[in-house]
Every structure is written in C-alpha cells, then in structure tokens.
Amino acid sequence: MKIKNICCIGAGYVGGPTMAVIAQKCPEINVTVVDINEKRIVAWNDEDVENIPIYEPGLSDIVKEARGRNLFFSTDVDAAIDKADMIFISVNTPTKTYGIGKGMAADLKFIELCARQIARVSKNDKIVVEKSTLPVRTAEALKNILDNTGNGVNFQILSNPEFLAEGTAVQDLQNPDRILIGGDIDTAEGLDAVQALVDVYAHWVPEENILTTNVWSSELSKLSANAFLAQRISSINAMSELCEKTGADVDEVAKAVGMDSRIGPKFLKASVGFGGSCFQKDILNLVYISKSFGLTEVADYWEQVIIMNDHQKRRFASNMVKTLYNTVSGKKIAILGWAFKKDTNDTRESAAIYVTDYLLNEQADVVVYDPKVKAEQIYVDLEYLGTHSSEEIRNRVKVVNTAEEACKDAHAVSILTEWDEFKNLDWKAIYENMLKPAFLFDGRRLLDRKTKEEIGFEFYSIGGY
Ligand code: UDX
Ligand code: UDX
C-alpha cells in the first residue's frame, strides 16, 4: 500500500514539526495538519513564516519550503480525515486533574474524541497512528471505539512514538537514532500497515534504524525511554546536593562517571530540575500503570525520580531565601530564563514556574526576562498553579525585554534556563548595577569558576564550586 494523503490531528509541538519534516522529505505525499484551535492554525498559515506558533531552530525554513506545496494547515478536521489514507493522532494527553487517577493517569479524553470523529467520518479503510505518548494498551481502546462506532470500514492501529526533544526537534526528526513502529505484526493486514509507515520514513531514514515491534512494546518503550532519561537527571541531581555539602564539583563527578562507556556522557548535567511536557507526565503514567497492576515496588521505584525532581526545585528556591538573610520580602529578584530549556518557547513544567511561585510565597518582587517567552505566558503559567491570585501575580511579577533591565537594582539574579546569550552577558556591568551585596544563583551551572571569581557576586551554583 502506498500512502498518498496523510492527516495529522494536533498542530502542536509534536504534530507541527513532525508533519513539516514528513512533507519536506516526501514531496509526493500530501500532508494536512488539523487542529481545533483556530488561532493556532491561523498562525501556522501566517504569511511571514517567522510567526508560526512554535519556535524550533530550522523549522520556519522547512515550513516555507513545503507549505502550500504538499503541507497544509486547516481547521476542517472532517475533510482532512475523509481524504487521508493515514491519520496521525498528535493531540495532547495531560495528566488527569479530576476523578480516578487524578494527578497521575493520562487524560485520554482528547484521544477518545479523535477516535470517535475518525470513526464517524471514515468511508474507506484507514491506518490510524498513535503519535501522542499513551498508556500501554491504549491502542486496544482505540480499536474498540473505531470498530464499534464506525461505518464498517477497516482500521489498522499503529504506535509510532516520538523521540524528538524540543529545541532540536528538526535535527532529531531528520537524523533520528531510531524510528519505532508498533503494529499488529501477527496478521497480514497489520504487517501491510506497518510497511506503509516504514515506507514513509524510509524516504530519509536508513531501514536498519527503523524498528518494528508489537504495539504494546512500542507504547511501553516510549514511557521507558523517558523514564530512563529523567532518572539520569534525578541521579545526578541527587549527587549535586551531596557535592554542595562535601566540596566536590558535580560536573567533575559527571565527567568521571560518564567516561565509563557503559554509562555514557549524555544527560548527566545537574540542574534546578527537569521540566517539559513529557518526563513528569510519562513517569506519573508509568507509576499509575504499575500501581494498577499491583506492582507497588515498581511504582515506588519510578516515583522516586519525581520526588527527587520536586525536591531539587524546592531546595534551590529555599536556598535562595536562606542565603538572602532568610527574607526576600519586598526584595527585587531577577529571573533569567523561563522556558524549560534553551532554544524553545515552551514553558510546560519549567522549573522557573515553581521557583517563582516559591519566591512569591515569600513576598519577593520578581522580574523575569526570557528571550522567547511572551509575558502573558508567564502570567498564565503562574496563575495555573492556583497558589496566588491573578492580581497578586500581576502586581509582583514584572516581565522585561533584556537581562540588564531585569537585573538593574536587584538584590539577586537567578539563572533558570541555559540560554546561550546568558553566557555572553557583560556580567561585570550587570553586577555594577545591582544592590550590594549582589547574589547570583546559577541553577544551570552556566557560568564557570573563572567568571565567578572575576566578578564580585556572592555566588551559588547548583552542585557546588
Ligand atoms: C505532545 C504529544 O503529542 C504528547 O504525546 C506528549 O506527551 C506531549 O506533547 P504536543 O504536541 O506537545 O503534544 O501538545 P500541544 O502542543 O498541546 O498540541 C496538541 C494540539 O492538539 C493542540 O494544538 C490542540 O489544540 C490540539 N487538539 C487537542 C485538537 O486538535 N483536538 C483535540 O481534540 C485536542
Ligand atoms: C524529552 C525527550 O528527550 C524526548 O526524547 C521525548 O520525546 C520528549 O521528552 P524534551 O522534554 O523536549 O524531550 O527535552 P529534554 O532535552 O529531554 O529535556 C528535558 C528537561 O531535562 C529539560 O528541562 C532539561 O533542561 C533537563 N535536563 C536535560 C537536565 O536537567 N539535565 C540534562 O542532562 C538533560
């Protein structure tokens, strides 16, 4: 089977870049990305490609190349489903905020809505691809809905989890370590569907890097990969606290540990804590699934990764307060960086949100600068936590356009995102314009020992030195 028309439901951080790259690499396939959020679609169609709603290095060039040729963005979900041979589901799956599994399980209501819509609209056989990260065995539920509410057409369900990281999404899509495709490999129809998706990726990915498995292995592999990655960060962050107490330097420890080829050097950077839309959500999901099978030890083991991460954010903030003579009430504190990591405008679960919330509890006046995040997003993130009223947040938190402005007359500055531009600031000049003694809290170990010693800051770096 040759795929001619692809539809992707969800024009977010995953759906948008993934479909842009598929369209770029497969010029003979028409790719339509649909979303119920009209504003988002309007932005994807903005004449000026620099205004597309997601910032990813290299993405606007690809959109410029493919948009209007074989890449389309639309709100007409029914029409796109009807036309497609293959439908990717790329809608968000947040942690449930209500009912059974509240705070742990993935909320699948959007997935179910998509399945019902696909079933209602489809008049010919289709391949449905789970792109969103889902709890294991969701494909089974999807299949039930499709088969029982559809018009008698056949659906094949594939799992094709995304491993792209934000900030390097385009690079990760163009040169993936592997592509994982799970399907019903025990039947001829299932194998055909798997092959159809393999053929799409084979336009640019070497076949030996395309793994095919059964559906459940694929779904579980995605949760496992994110849990393993997050576990490495929590492991090094646990060591960072010990380093601070003992005088060891966590980067030196990480280097020594990572040079063991069995361990490897990546994902060992101590930080104020991991953020992003995936790690916490996927681990909570894994914990929930384990508990639901009665696997208490397995659940507790993985939950510890989250407990450590929450501890890291809290102890960083409380350390700021302690160092500033146990009070930040009415003090001006500059926050540099709001995104959960550099090179993205995404702020989901960013450590900056939690650190700022803690500082607001202590009545600090916070001034934020981030090169890519809009002021309104910062307010929405804080309001979403529900700890402080919208009025208090807007009174106490100011958002400015430069790092220098954020730090002027501040008592302390805290680096929470590792944006490259923060490395190259004129730190001496910033220091001169701050109140003395001026404190710098480096949650990303961005400034090295030399810079630290050359300036007059009272300096705290997560993980010691
Ligand atoms: C992703 C993945 O798909 C998810 O598996 C992962 O675990 C979190 O990140 P992402 O692309 O980052 O989702 O989410 P988001 O940027 O919120 O995009 C989802 C889009 O789907 C939104 O634009 C939303 O409007 C759209 N949507 C949601 C629909 O079009 N229909 C719906 O029914 C629900
Ligand atoms: C992650 C996975 O990497 C990706 O494969 C999956 O598909 C989605 O989830 P993402 O959340 O975009 O991607 O970013 P990632 O680079 O993994 O960083 C997550 C968080 O961990 C960030 O807050 C980052 O700053 C932090 N981190 C990462 C560290 O604190 N130390 C590290 O060594 C690496």
mmCIF file of C-alpha atoms and ligand atoms in Angstrom, residues 9-15 34-37 40 90-93 110 114 132-133 277-278 281 348, ligand 1:
data_model
loop_
_atom_site.group_PDB
_atom_site.id
_atom_site.type_symbol
_atom_site.label_atom_id
_atom_site.label_comp_id
_atom_site.label_asym_id
_atom_site.label_seq_id
_atom_site.Cartn_x
_atom_site.Cartn_y
_atom_site.Cartn_z
ATOM 1 C CA ILE A 9 -4.787 15.787 14.244
ATOM 2 C CA GLY A 10 -2.998 18.242 16.575
ATOM 3 C CA ALA A 11 -0.780 21.068 15.318
ATOM 4 C CA GLY A 12 1.316 21.301 18.484
ATOM 5 C CA TYR A 13 4.981 20.870 19.377
ATOM 6 C CA VAL A 14 4.936 17.298 18.116
ATOM 7 C CA GLY A 15 2.421 17.311 15.238
ATOM 8 C CA VAL A 34 -5.574 19.989 11.527
ATOM 9 C CA ASP A 35 -6.363 21.442 14.912
ATOM 10 C CA ILE A 36 -9.494 22.565 16.732
ATOM 11 C CA ASN A 37 -7.613 25.661 17.871
ATOM 12 C CA ARG A 40 -3.040 28.129 16.122
ATOM 13 C CA SER A 90 -0.947 14.021 17.898
ATOM 14 C CA VAL A 91 -3.198 15.685 20.443
ATOM 15 C CA ASN A 92 -2.080 16.393 23.967
ATOM 16 C CA THR A 93 -2.564 13.895 26.770
ATOM 17 C CA PHE A 110 -8.942 14.126 23.546
ATOM 18 C CA CYS A 114 -10.431 11.924 17.926
ATOM 19 C CA SER A 132 0.922 11.024 21.229
ATOM 20 C CA THR A 133 2.526 9.227 24.157
ATOM 21 C CA SER A 277 5.719 18.303 28.811
ATOM 22 C CA CYS A 278 6.878 14.701 28.895
ATOM 23 C CA LYS A 281 3.697 13.152 32.878
ATOM 24 C CA ARG A 348 5.403 23.473 30.384
HETATM 25 C C1 UDX B 1 2.691 16.236 22.659
HETATM 26 C C2 UDX B 1 2.405 14.792 22.401
HETATM 27 O O1 UDX B 1 1.562 14.583 21.342
HETATM 28 C C3 UDX B 1 2.056 14.129 23.638
HETATM 29 O O2 UDX B 1 2.041 12.776 23.450
HETATM 30 C C4 UDX B 1 3.148 14.393 24.561
HETATM 31 O O3 UDX B 1 3.084 13.504 25.605
HETATM 32 C C5 UDX B 1 3.064 15.827 24.948
HETATM 33 O O4 UDX B 1 3.353 16.511 23.860
HETATM 34 P P1 UDX B 1 2.219 18.484 21.989
HETATM 35 O O5 UDX B 1 2.290 18.450 20.513
HETATM 36 O O6 UDX B 1 3.410 18.936 22.709
HETATM 37 O O7 UDX B 1 1.766 17.073 22.472
HETATM 38 O O8 UDX B 1 0.959 19.204 22.560
HETATM 39 P P2 UDX B 1 0.336 20.565 22.158
HETATM 40 O O9 UDX B 1 1.390 21.490 21.703
HETATM 41 O O10 UDX B 1 -0.563 20.907 23.283
HETATM 42 O O11 UDX B 1 -0.518 20.199 20.860
HETATM 43 C C6 UDX B 1 -1.664 19.448 20.819
HETATM 44 C C7 UDX B 1 -2.652 20.107 19.869
HETATM 45 O O12 UDX B 1 -3.778 19.260 19.682
HETATM 46 C C8 UDX B 1 -3.183 21.446 20.328
HETATM 47 O O13 UDX B 1 -2.891 22.436 19.385
HETATM 48 C C9 UDX B 1 -4.695 21.210 20.456
HETATM 49 O O14 UDX B 1 -5.470 22.342 20.099
HETATM 50 C C10 UDX B 1 -4.916 20.060 19.525
HETATM 51 N N1 UDX B 1 -6.134 19.286 19.793
HETATM 52 C C11 UDX B 1 -6.375 18.811 21.027
HETATM 53 C C12 UDX B 1 -7.021 19.007 18.754
HETATM 54 O O15 UDX B 1 -6.825 19.456 17.638
HETATM 55 N N2 UDX B 1 -8.119 18.246 19.017
HETATM 56 C C13 UDX B 1 -8.408 17.769 20.247
HETATM 57 O O16 UDX B 1 -9.404 17.096 20.439
HETATM 58 C C14 UDX B 1 -7.495 18.068 21.296
#
